[in-house]
């Protein structure tokens, strides 16, 4: 879908439909009051994300609790999702501002529209193109506020680019595992490197072995698809900071010999969500031309079973020499990340190191399906990430705090560390603490870990997200990086 900002009054714009966001539940606003009776008769109460189409009047109403981004974004997405299946080719709406000088609402509105228009129907034989192609945004403001047109255009553009990067990530994650394995991940990475002008490097199995990334190789061993380690970099001139992103790219996680029960294996094509988010973030930062150097590292691996599979009881030696006792082959993401984290730290001296992974079911149990778990040693960076998520991007995130007692639960009697903890409690945190083991001392305060196991893939639509892949992590990390660009002091405190 295309979004066009038009410097005309709403009534002077021709379109098939008009979208009205209802903030005032009494329906007394000028845009709404003449439809008050019809809306009430139709039982429309203006709740958040509630949509009502009045086909005869060519009006589409959606409820939003406020003009805040976190409400407008899902409201607009929900409305667009309803309109997408109808006969309308174009839709128009007003400009909405919460304050005269704040364009955040407009960015959220644009994001909501592009995110709501997302569809994954590549595998439907009779997929029908949605008719809806254009959203026109009038410069007429909802409460007759004066508008700064160029600021609004910029905000819309940022929203569009960010949301496109999210949709790009959703497409990757939704692709079935037989059509998306490590080699394909590397190909997609190469494609965006070409189109965005990024530097690109990929390690094949031989080169991975040469780098002594034996934990990753063990996880990959039983698969017929060889692993890849991917490194993309976006290097603007005079960057204000350097960020390394490390993504878990398990193109499939069967659990390995500690095989997942059938019901838990379904949806494990989404175990590549962290790596896919890294690709989306790189696309976003380069399109937004942010003055931050960003490196993306992805461990692309398939975790399978077979005669040569790695086993519970094996002891692996990671790239940094740490020996790991394997007690569960389904805790494979941390093994892959251990090596890729070591590699990333060797390759790039970054101010911020952020890993993104669908790491644990425990995180989903703890905070629910819709929320990202954020962990790290540096509370300031954790808090910055939580702000970027919850306030700026509309992704929900919460902190899961480390502690020294949980750290002890990863002790192994025969190796340096065990890949699972000896307690069944706190599994998201112990997984984060396992990763911390592979962060160099000088980087311990620069690193944070994002567990996106819940929100990355949800099998129903929620807010601005469709059923299936959501593109979790892309918006919040992009916002985090944007914020670094606007801060003078970039060195991690
Ligand atoms: N990929 C899974 C985690 C996961 C679970 C992602 C649910 C998305 C939804 C991960 O590799 C895994 O299997 N983790 C195990 C760890 C356990 C064996 C310590 C888990 O969470 O059960
Ligand atoms: Zn697993
Ligand atoms: Zn996994």
Coordinates of C-alpha atoms and ligand atoms in Angstrom, one line a residue:
X1 CA 0.0 0.0 0.0
X2 CA 1.1 3.5 -0.7
X3 CA 0.7 6.5 1.5
X4 CA 0.4 10.0 0.1
X5 CA 0.3 13.2 2.1
X6 CA -1.9 15.7 0.3
X7 CA -2.1 19.4 1.1
X8 CA -5.9 19.7 0.7
X9 CA -8.9 19.7 2.9
X10 CA -10.4 16.2 3.5
X11 CA -13.5 17.0 1.5
X12 CA -11.4 18.0 -1.5
X13 CA -9.7 14.6 -1.8
X14 CA -11.4 12.0 -3.9
X15 CA -11.3 8.4 -2.5
X16 CA -13.5 5.3 -2.2
X17 CA -13.6 5.5 1.6
X18 CA -12.8 7.7 4.5
X19 CA -11.2 6.5 7.7
X20 CA -12.2 8.3 10.9
X21 CA -10.5 7.5 14.2
X22 CA -12.9 7.9 17.1
X23 CA -11.2 9.2 20.2
X24 CA -14.2 10.7 21.9
X25 CA -16.5 7.9 22.9
X26 CA -19.5 10.3 23.2
X27 CA -19.3 10.7 19.4
X28 CA -19.5 14.5 19.8
X29 CA -16.6 15.3 17.6
X30 CA -17.3 17.2 14.3
X31 CA -16.2 14.3 12.2
X32 CA -18.5 11.9 14.0
X33 CA -21.6 13.6 15.4
X34 CA -23.8 13.3 12.3
X35 CA -23.2 9.5 12.4
X36 CA -23.9 9.2 16.2
X37 CA -27.3 7.6 15.9
X38 CA -26.3 5.1 13.2
X39 CA -23.2 4.1 15.0
X40 CA -25.0 3.6 18.3
X41 CA -27.7 1.7 16.5
X42 CA -25.1 -0.6 15.1
X43 CA -23.7 -1.2 18.6
X44 CA -20.4 0.5 17.9
X45 CA -19.0 1.7 21.2
X46 CA -15.7 3.1 20.0
X47 CA -13.5 0.7 22.0
X48 CA -9.8 0.5 21.1
X49 CA -9.5 -1.3 17.7
X50 CA -13.2 -1.7 17.3
X51 CA -14.0 -1.2 13.6
X52 CA -17.3 -0.2 11.9
X53 CA -17.8 0.2 8.2
X54 CA -20.8 2.3 7.1
X55 CA -20.8 1.3 3.4
X56 CA -23.5 3.6 2.4
X57 CA -21.8 6.7 3.8
X58 CA -18.4 5.4 2.7
X59 CA -17.1 5.8 6.2
X60 CA -14.9 3.5 8.2
X61 CA -14.7 4.2 11.9
X62 CA -12.2 2.8 14.4
X63 CA -11.9 3.4 18.1
X64 CA -8.7 4.6 19.7
X65 CA -8.3 5.3 23.4
X66 CA -6.1 8.3 22.8
X67 CA -3.9 10.1 20.2
X68 CA -0.9 8.3 21.7
X69 CA 1.2 6.3 19.2
X70 CA 0.5 3.1 21.1
X71 CA -3.2 3.5 20.6
X72 CA -3.3 5.0 17.1
X73 CA -1.0 2.4 15.6
X74 CA -3.1 -0.7 16.3
X75 CA -6.4 1.3 15.7
X76 CA -5.3 2.3 12.1
X77 CA -3.9 -1.2 11.5
X78 CA -7.2 -2.8 12.6
X79 CA -9.2 -0.5 10.3
X80 CA -7.0 -1.2 7.3
X81 CA -7.2 -4.9 7.9
X82 CA -11.0 -4.7 7.6
X83 CA -10.8 -2.5 4.5
X84 CA -8.3 -4.7 2.8
X85 CA -10.8 -7.4 2.0
X86 CA -13.4 -5.0 0.6
X87 CA -13.8 -3.5 -2.8
X88 CA -12.2 -0.1 -2.1
X89 CA -9.1 0.9 -3.8
X90 CA -8.4 4.1 -1.9
X91 CA -9.0 5.5 1.5
X92 CA -8.5 9.0 2.9
X93 CA -8.1 10.3 6.4
X94 CA -7.2 13.5 8.3
X95 CA -3.9 14.4 10.0
X96 CA -3.9 13.6 13.7
X97 CA -1.6 15.4 16.2
X98 CA -1.5 15.0 19.9
X99 CA 0.3 18.3 20.3
X100 CA 1.0 21.0 17.8
X101 CA 4.7 20.3 17.4
X102 CA 4.7 16.5 18.0
X103 CA 4.5 14.3 14.9
X104 CA 4.7 11.0 16.7
X105 CA 1.0 10.3 16.1
X106 CA 1.6 10.6 12.4
X107 CA 4.5 8.2 12.3
X108 CA 2.4 5.7 14.3
X109 CA -0.5 6.2 11.9
X110 CA 1.7 5.5 8.9
X111 CA 3.2 2.5 10.6
X112 CA -0.2 1.2 11.5
X113 CA -1.4 1.5 7.9
X114 CA 1.5 -0.4 6.4
X115 CA 1.6 -3.0 9.2
X116 CA -2.2 -3.5 8.9
X117 CA -2.0 -4.0 5.1
X118 CA 0.4 -6.9 5.5
X119 CA -0.7 -10.3 4.3
X120 CA 1.1 -13.6 3.8
X121 CA -0.7 -15.6 1.1
X122 CA 2.1 -16.7 -1.1
X123 CA 1.2 -20.3 -0.6
X124 CA -2.5 -19.9 -1.4
X125 CA -3.3 -21.2 -4.9
X126 CA -6.0 -18.6 -5.3
X127 CA -4.4 -15.7 -3.5
X128 CA -6.2 -12.5 -4.4
X129 CA -4.4 -9.2 -4.4
X130 CA -6.0 -6.8 -1.9
X131 CA -7.8 -4.0 -3.8
X132 CA -6.8 -1.3 -1.4
X133 CA -3.8 0.4 -2.8
X134 CA -3.7 4.0 -1.6
X135 CA -4.0 5.9 1.6
X136 CA -4.3 9.7 1.3
X137 CA -3.6 11.7 4.3
X138 CA -5.1 15.2 4.2
X139 CA -3.2 18.1 5.8
X140 CA -6.4 19.0 7.6
X141 CA -5.9 18.3 11.2
X142 CA -8.5 16.4 13.3
X143 CA -8.8 19.2 15.9
X144 CA -8.0 22.0 13.4
X145 CA -4.4 22.3 14.7
X146 CA -2.0 24.1 12.4
X147 CA 0.4 21.6 10.8
X148 CA 4.0 21.7 9.9
X149 CA 3.7 19.9 6.5
X150 CA 7.3 19.0 6.0
X151 CA 7.7 17.7 9.5
X152 CA 4.6 15.5 9.0
X153 CA 5.9 14.2 5.7
X154 CA 9.2 13.2 7.4
X155 CA 7.3 11.5 10.2
X156 CA 5.1 9.6 7.7
X157 CA 8.2 8.5 5.7
X158 CA 9.9 7.2 8.8
X159 CA 6.8 5.3 9.7
X160 CA 6.6 3.8 6.2
X161 CA 10.2 2.7 6.1
X162 CA 10.1 1.2 9.6
X163 CA 6.9 -0.7 8.9
X164 CA 8.2 -2.0 5.5
X165 CA 11.3 -3.4 7.3
X166 CA 8.9 -5.1 9.7
X167 CA 6.9 -6.6 6.8
X168 CA 10.1 -7.7 5.2
X169 CA 11.0 -9.6 8.4
X170 CA 7.5 -11.1 8.6
X171 CA 7.9 -12.5 5.1
X172 CA 11.1 -14.2 6.0
X173 CA 9.8 -15.7 9.3
X174 CA 6.6 -16.9 7.7
X175 CA 8.4 -18.8 4.9
X176 CA 8.2 -22.6 5.5
X177 CA 11.3 -24.3 6.5
X178 CA 11.7 -26.4 3.4
X179 CA 11.9 -23.2 1.4
X180 CA 14.0 -21.3 3.9
X181 CA 17.2 -22.8 5.2
X182 CA 20.6 -21.3 6.1
X183 CA 21.8 -21.0 2.5
X184 CA 18.6 -19.0 1.6
X185 CA 19.1 -16.8 4.7
X186 CA 22.5 -16.0 3.3
X187 CA 21.0 -15.3 -0.1
X188 CA 18.4 -12.9 1.3
X189 CA 21.1 -11.2 3.3
X190 CA 23.2 -10.8 0.1
X191 CA 20.2 -9.3 -1.7
X192 CA 19.5 -6.7 0.9
X193 CA 23.3 -5.9 1.0
X194 CA 23.1 -5.3 -2.7
X195 CA 20.0 -3.2 -2.7
X196 CA 20.9 -1.1 0.4
X197 CA 24.7 -0.9 -0.3
X198 CA 25.8 -2.8 2.8
X199 CA 29.0 -4.8 3.2
X200 CA 28.4 -8.5 3.2
X201 CA 30.4 -11.5 4.3
X202 CA 29.2 -15.1 4.7
X203 CA 31.0 -18.0 6.3
X204 CA 30.3 -21.5 4.9
X205 CA 30.8 -24.6 6.9
X206 CA 34.5 -24.9 6.2
X207 CA 35.1 -21.3 7.3
X208 CA 32.9 -21.7 10.4
X209 CA 35.1 -24.7 11.3
X210 CA 38.2 -22.6 10.7
X211 CA 36.8 -20.1 13.1
X212 CA 36.4 -22.9 15.7
X213 CA 32.7 -22.3 16.1
X214 CA 32.2 -25.8 17.2
X215 CA 29.1 -25.3 19.3
X216 CA 27.2 -23.9 16.3
X217 CA 28.6 -26.7 14.1
X218 CA 27.4 -29.4 16.5
X219 CA 23.9 -28.0 16.5
X220 CA 24.0 -28.0 12.6
X221 CA 25.5 -31.4 12.2
X222 CA 22.4 -33.6 11.7
X223 CA 20.8 -31.3 9.1
X224 CA 21.0 -31.8 5.4
X225 CA 21.3 -28.0 5.1
X226 CA 24.8 -26.7 6.0
X227 CA 25.0 -23.7 8.3
X228 CA 26.0 -20.2 7.5
X229 CA 27.3 -17.3 9.6
X230 CA 26.3 -14.0 8.0
X231 CA 27.8 -10.6 8.7
X232 CA 26.2 -7.5 7.2
X233 CA 27.4 -4.0 7.9
X234 CA 26.0 -0.6 7.4
X235 CA 28.8 2.0 7.7
X236 CA 27.8 5.7 7.3
X237 CA 30.5 8.3 7.3
X238 CA 31.4 9.7 10.8
X239 CA 29.2 7.4 12.8
X240 CA 28.2 8.5 16.3
X241 CA 28.3 5.0 17.7
X242 CA 28.8 1.4 16.7
X243 CA 26.2 -1.2 17.3
X244 CA 26.5 -5.0 16.8
X245 CA 23.3 -7.0 16.5
X246 CA 23.5 -10.8 16.9
X247 CA 20.5 -12.8 15.7
X248 CA 19.4 -16.4 16.4
X249 CA 18.6 -17.8 12.9
X250 CA 17.4 -21.3 13.6
X251 CA 15.6 -21.9 10.3
X252 CA 14.1 -24.9 12.0
X253 CA 14.2 -26.2 15.6
X254 CA 13.0 -29.8 15.9
X255 CA 14.6 -29.9 19.3
X256 CA 17.3 -32.4 18.0
X257 CA 17.5 -35.7 19.9
X258 CA 15.8 -34.0 22.9
X259 CA 13.0 -33.9 20.3
X260 CA 10.1 -31.5 20.7
X261 CA 6.6 -33.1 21.2
X262 CA 4.6 -32.6 17.9
X263 CA 2.4 -29.8 19.3
X264 CA 5.5 -27.8 20.3
X265 CA 7.3 -28.3 17.1
X266 CA 4.7 -26.7 15.0
X267 CA 5.6 -23.0 14.5
X268 CA 9.3 -23.7 15.0
X269 CA 10.0 -22.2 11.5
X270 CA 9.8 -19.0 13.6
X271 CA 13.0 -19.9 15.4
X272 CA 14.8 -17.7 12.8
X273 CA 12.9 -14.6 14.0
X274 CA 15.9 -13.0 15.7
X275 CA 18.1 -13.3 12.7
X276 CA 15.3 -12.2 10.5
X277 CA 14.8 -9.1 12.7
X278 CA 18.5 -8.3 12.3
X279 CA 18.0 -8.2 8.5
X280 CA 14.9 -6.0 9.0
X281 CA 16.7 -3.6 11.3
X282 CA 19.6 -3.3 8.9
X283 CA 17.2 -2.4 6.1
X284 CA 15.5 0.2 8.3
X285 CA 18.6 1.9 9.5
X286 CA 20.1 2.2 6.0
X287 CA 16.8 3.5 4.5
X288 CA 16.5 6.0 7.4
X289 CA 20.2 6.9 6.8
X290 CA 20.9 6.8 10.5
X291 CA 24.4 8.1 11.5
X292 CA 25.2 4.9 13.4
X293 CA 27.4 2.1 12.3
X294 CA 25.4 -1.1 12.5
X295 CA 26.7 -4.7 12.2
X296 CA 24.4 -7.6 11.9
X297 CA 25.6 -11.1 12.7
X298 CA 23.4 -14.1 12.1
X299 CA 23.9 -17.8 13.0
X300 CA 21.8 -19.6 10.4
X301 CA 21.4 -23.2 11.4
X302 CA 18.8 -26.0 11.3
X303 CA 18.5 -28.2 14.4
X304 CA 17.6 -31.7 13.3
X305 CA 17.9 -35.4 14.3
X306 CA 19.9 -38.2 12.7
X307 CA 22.7 -40.7 13.1
X308 CA 25.2 -38.0 13.4
X309 CA 23.2 -35.7 15.6
X310 CA 24.9 -34.1 18.6
X311 CA 23.7 -35.6 21.8
X312 CA 22.8 -34.9 25.4
X313 CA 26.0 -35.8 27.3
X314 CA 28.3 -34.4 24.6
X315 CA 30.8 -31.7 25.6
X316 CA 31.4 -29.0 23.1
X317 CA 34.2 -26.5 22.9
X318 CA 33.0 -23.0 21.9
X319 CA 35.0 -20.5 19.9
X320 CA 36.4 -18.8 23.0
X321 CA 37.6 -22.2 24.4
X322 CA 34.7 -22.6 26.9
X323 CA 33.6 -26.2 27.2
X324 CA 29.8 -26.8 27.4
X325 CA 28.1 -29.9 28.7
X326 CA 25.0 -30.6 26.6
X327 CA 22.1 -31.9 28.7
X328 CA 19.4 -30.9 26.3
X329 CA 19.8 -30.5 22.5
X330 CA 16.7 -28.3 22.4
X331 CA 18.6 -25.6 24.2
X332 CA 20.4 -25.1 20.9
X333 CA 19.9 -21.3 20.4
X334 CA 22.3 -20.4 23.2
X335 CA 24.9 -22.7 21.7
X336 CA 24.7 -21.1 18.3
X337 CA 24.6 -17.6 19.9
X338 CA 27.6 -18.4 22.1
X339 CA 29.8 -18.8 19.0
X340 CA 28.3 -16.0 17.1
X341 CA 28.7 -13.6 20.1
X342 CA 32.4 -14.5 20.3
X343 CA 32.8 -14.0 16.6
X344 CA 31.0 -10.6 16.6
X345 CA 33.2 -9.4 19.5
X346 CA 36.3 -10.5 17.7
X347 CA 35.3 -8.8 14.5
X348 CA 33.9 -5.5 15.7
X349 CA 34.5 -3.2 18.7
X350 CA 31.1 -2.0 19.3
X351 CA 29.6 0.5 21.8
X352 CA 26.4 -1.6 22.1
X353 CA 26.0 -5.4 21.6
X354 CA 22.4 -6.5 21.2
X355 CA 21.4 -10.1 20.7
X356 CA 17.9 -11.0 19.5
X357 CA 16.5 -14.5 19.9
X358 CA 13.5 -16.7 20.2
X359 CA 15.4 -18.3 23.1
X360 CA 13.0 -19.8 25.7
X361 CA 9.5 -21.0 26.2
X362 CA 10.1 -19.9 29.8
X363 CA 10.1 -16.2 28.7
X364 CA 6.6 -16.7 27.1
X365 CA 5.4 -18.4 30.3
X366 CA 6.7 -15.6 32.4
X367 CA 5.6 -12.5 30.6
X368 CA 3.0 -13.7 28.1
X369 CA 3.0 -14.1 24.4
X370 CA 3.0 -10.4 23.5
X371 CA 6.0 -9.1 25.4
X372 CA 9.8 -9.1 24.8
X373 CA 12.1 -10.0 27.7
X374 CA 15.0 -7.7 28.1
X375 CA 18.1 -8.7 30.0
X376 CA 21.5 -7.3 30.7
X377 CA 24.0 -6.0 33.3
X378 CA 23.7 -2.4 32.4
X379 CA 20.4 -1.1 33.7
X380 CA 20.7 2.2 31.8
X381 CA 20.9 0.4 28.5
X382 CA 18.1 -1.9 29.5
X383 CA 15.9 1.1 30.5
X384 CA 16.7 2.8 27.2
X385 CA 15.6 -0.3 25.3
X386 CA 12.4 -0.5 27.4
X387 CA 11.7 3.1 26.6
X388 CA 12.4 2.6 22.8
X389 CA 10.0 -0.4 22.9
X390 CA 7.1 0.5 25.1
X391 CA 6.9 4.3 24.5
X392 CA 8.4 4.9 21.1
X393 CA 7.8 1.8 19.0
X394 CA 4.7 0.3 20.6
X395 CA 6.3 -3.1 21.0
X396 CA 5.9 -4.3 24.6
X397 CA 9.0 -5.2 26.6
X398 CA 9.9 -5.8 30.2
X399 CA 13.1 -6.4 32.2
X400 CA 13.9 -9.8 33.6
X401 CA 16.7 -9.1 36.2
X402 CA 19.8 -11.3 36.5
X403 CA 21.0 -12.4 39.9
X404 CA 24.1 -14.3 41.2
X405 CA 22.1 -17.3 42.5
X406 CA 20.6 -18.1 39.2
X407 CA 24.0 -17.8 37.6
X408 CA 25.2 -20.7 39.8
X409 CA 22.6 -23.0 38.4
X410 CA 24.5 -23.4 35.1
X411 CA 27.5 -25.1 36.7
X412 CA 28.6 -28.4 35.2
X413 CA 30.5 -31.1 37.0
X414 CA 32.5 -32.1 33.9
X415 CA 32.7 -29.0 31.8
X416 CA 33.0 -25.2 32.3
X417 CA 29.2 -24.7 31.9
X418 CA 26.1 -26.6 31.2
X419 CA 23.6 -25.7 28.4
X420 CA 20.6 -26.0 30.8
X421 CA 20.2 -24.9 34.4
X422 CA 19.7 -27.3 37.3
X423 CA 16.5 -25.7 38.3
X424 CA 13.2 -25.5 36.5
X425 CA 12.6 -21.9 37.5
X426 CA 13.7 -18.8 35.8
X427 CA 14.5 -20.4 32.5
X428 CA 14.5 -17.1 30.5
X429 CA 17.0 -15.6 32.9
X430 CA 19.3 -18.6 33.1
X431 CA 19.4 -18.7 29.3
X432 CA 20.4 -15.0 29.3
X433 CA 23.1 -15.8 31.9
X434 CA 24.4 -18.6 29.7
X435 CA 24.9 -16.0 26.9
X436 CA 26.6 -13.7 29.3
X437 CA 29.3 -16.3 29.8
X438 CA 30.4 -15.6 26.2
X439 CA 30.6 -11.8 26.6
X440 CA 34.1 -10.5 27.2
X441 CA 34.7 -8.7 30.5
X442 CA 35.2 -5.4 28.8
X443 CA 31.9 -5.8 27.0
X444 CA 29.7 -6.9 29.9
X445 CA 28.3 -3.4 30.4
X446 CA 27.7 -3.0 26.6
X447 CA 25.5 -6.0 26.0
X448 CA 21.8 -6.7 26.2
X449 CA 19.8 -9.7 25.3
X450 CA 16.2 -9.6 23.9
X451 CA 14.1 -12.8 24.2
X452 CA 11.4 -12.5 21.5
X453 CA 10.1 -16.1 21.9
X454 CA 6.6 -14.9 22.7
X455 CA 5.8 -12.0 20.3
X456 CA 7.8 -13.2 17.3
X457 CA 5.0 -15.6 16.2
X458 CA 1.5 -15.6 17.5
X459 CA -1.3 -17.5 15.7
X460 CA -3.9 -14.8 15.9
X461 CA -4.0 -11.1 15.0
X462 CA -3.2 -8.7 17.8
X463 CA -3.1 -4.9 17.5
X464 CA -1.0 -4.0 14.5
X465 CA 0.2 -7.6 14.1
X466 CA -1.3 -10.2 11.9
X467 CA -1.6 -13.9 12.7
X468 CA 1.8 -15.5 12.3
X469 CA 5.1 -13.6 12.2
X470 CA 5.0 -10.1 13.8
X471 CA 8.5 -8.9 13.0
X472 CA 9.2 -8.5 16.7
X473 CA 12.3 -6.6 17.6
X474 CA 12.6 -4.6 14.4
X475 CA 10.7 -1.5 15.5
X476 CA 12.1 -1.3 19.1
X477 CA 15.7 -1.8 18.1
X478 CA 15.4 0.6 15.2
X479 CA 14.0 3.2 17.6
X480 CA 16.8 2.4 20.1
X481 CA 19.4 3.1 17.3
X482 CA 17.6 6.3 16.2
X483 CA 17.8 7.5 19.7
X484 CA 21.5 6.9 19.8
X485 CA 21.8 9.1 16.8
X486 CA 20.1 12.0 18.5
X487 CA 22.1 11.7 21.7
X488 CA 25.4 13.4 22.2
X489 CA 26.9 11.0 24.6
X490 CA 26.8 7.7 22.9
X491 CA 29.4 5.7 24.8
X492 CA 27.6 3.2 27.0
X493 CA 27.5 4.5 30.5
Ligands
LIG1 N1 13.3 -22.2 20.1 C1 13.0 -22.6 21.5 C2 12.3 -21.6 22.3 C3 10.9 -21.2 21.9 C4 9.8 -21.8 22.6 C5 10.7 -20.2 21.0 C6 8.6 -21.4 22.3 C7 9.4 -19.9 20.6 C8 8.3 -20.4 21.3 C9 14.3 -23.0 22.2 O1 15.4 -23.4 21.3 C10 14.0 -24.1 23.1 O2 13.6 -25.1 22.7 N2 14.3 -23.8 24.4 C11 14.0 -24.7 25.4 C12 15.1 -24.6 26.5 C13 15.1 -25.7 27.5 C14 15.4 -27.0 26.9 C15 16.1 -25.3 28.6 C16 12.6 -24.4 26.1 O3 12.3 -23.2 26.2 O4 11.9 -25.3 26.4
LIG2 ZN1 15.2 -25.5 21.0
LIG3 ZN1 15.3 -22.7 19.3

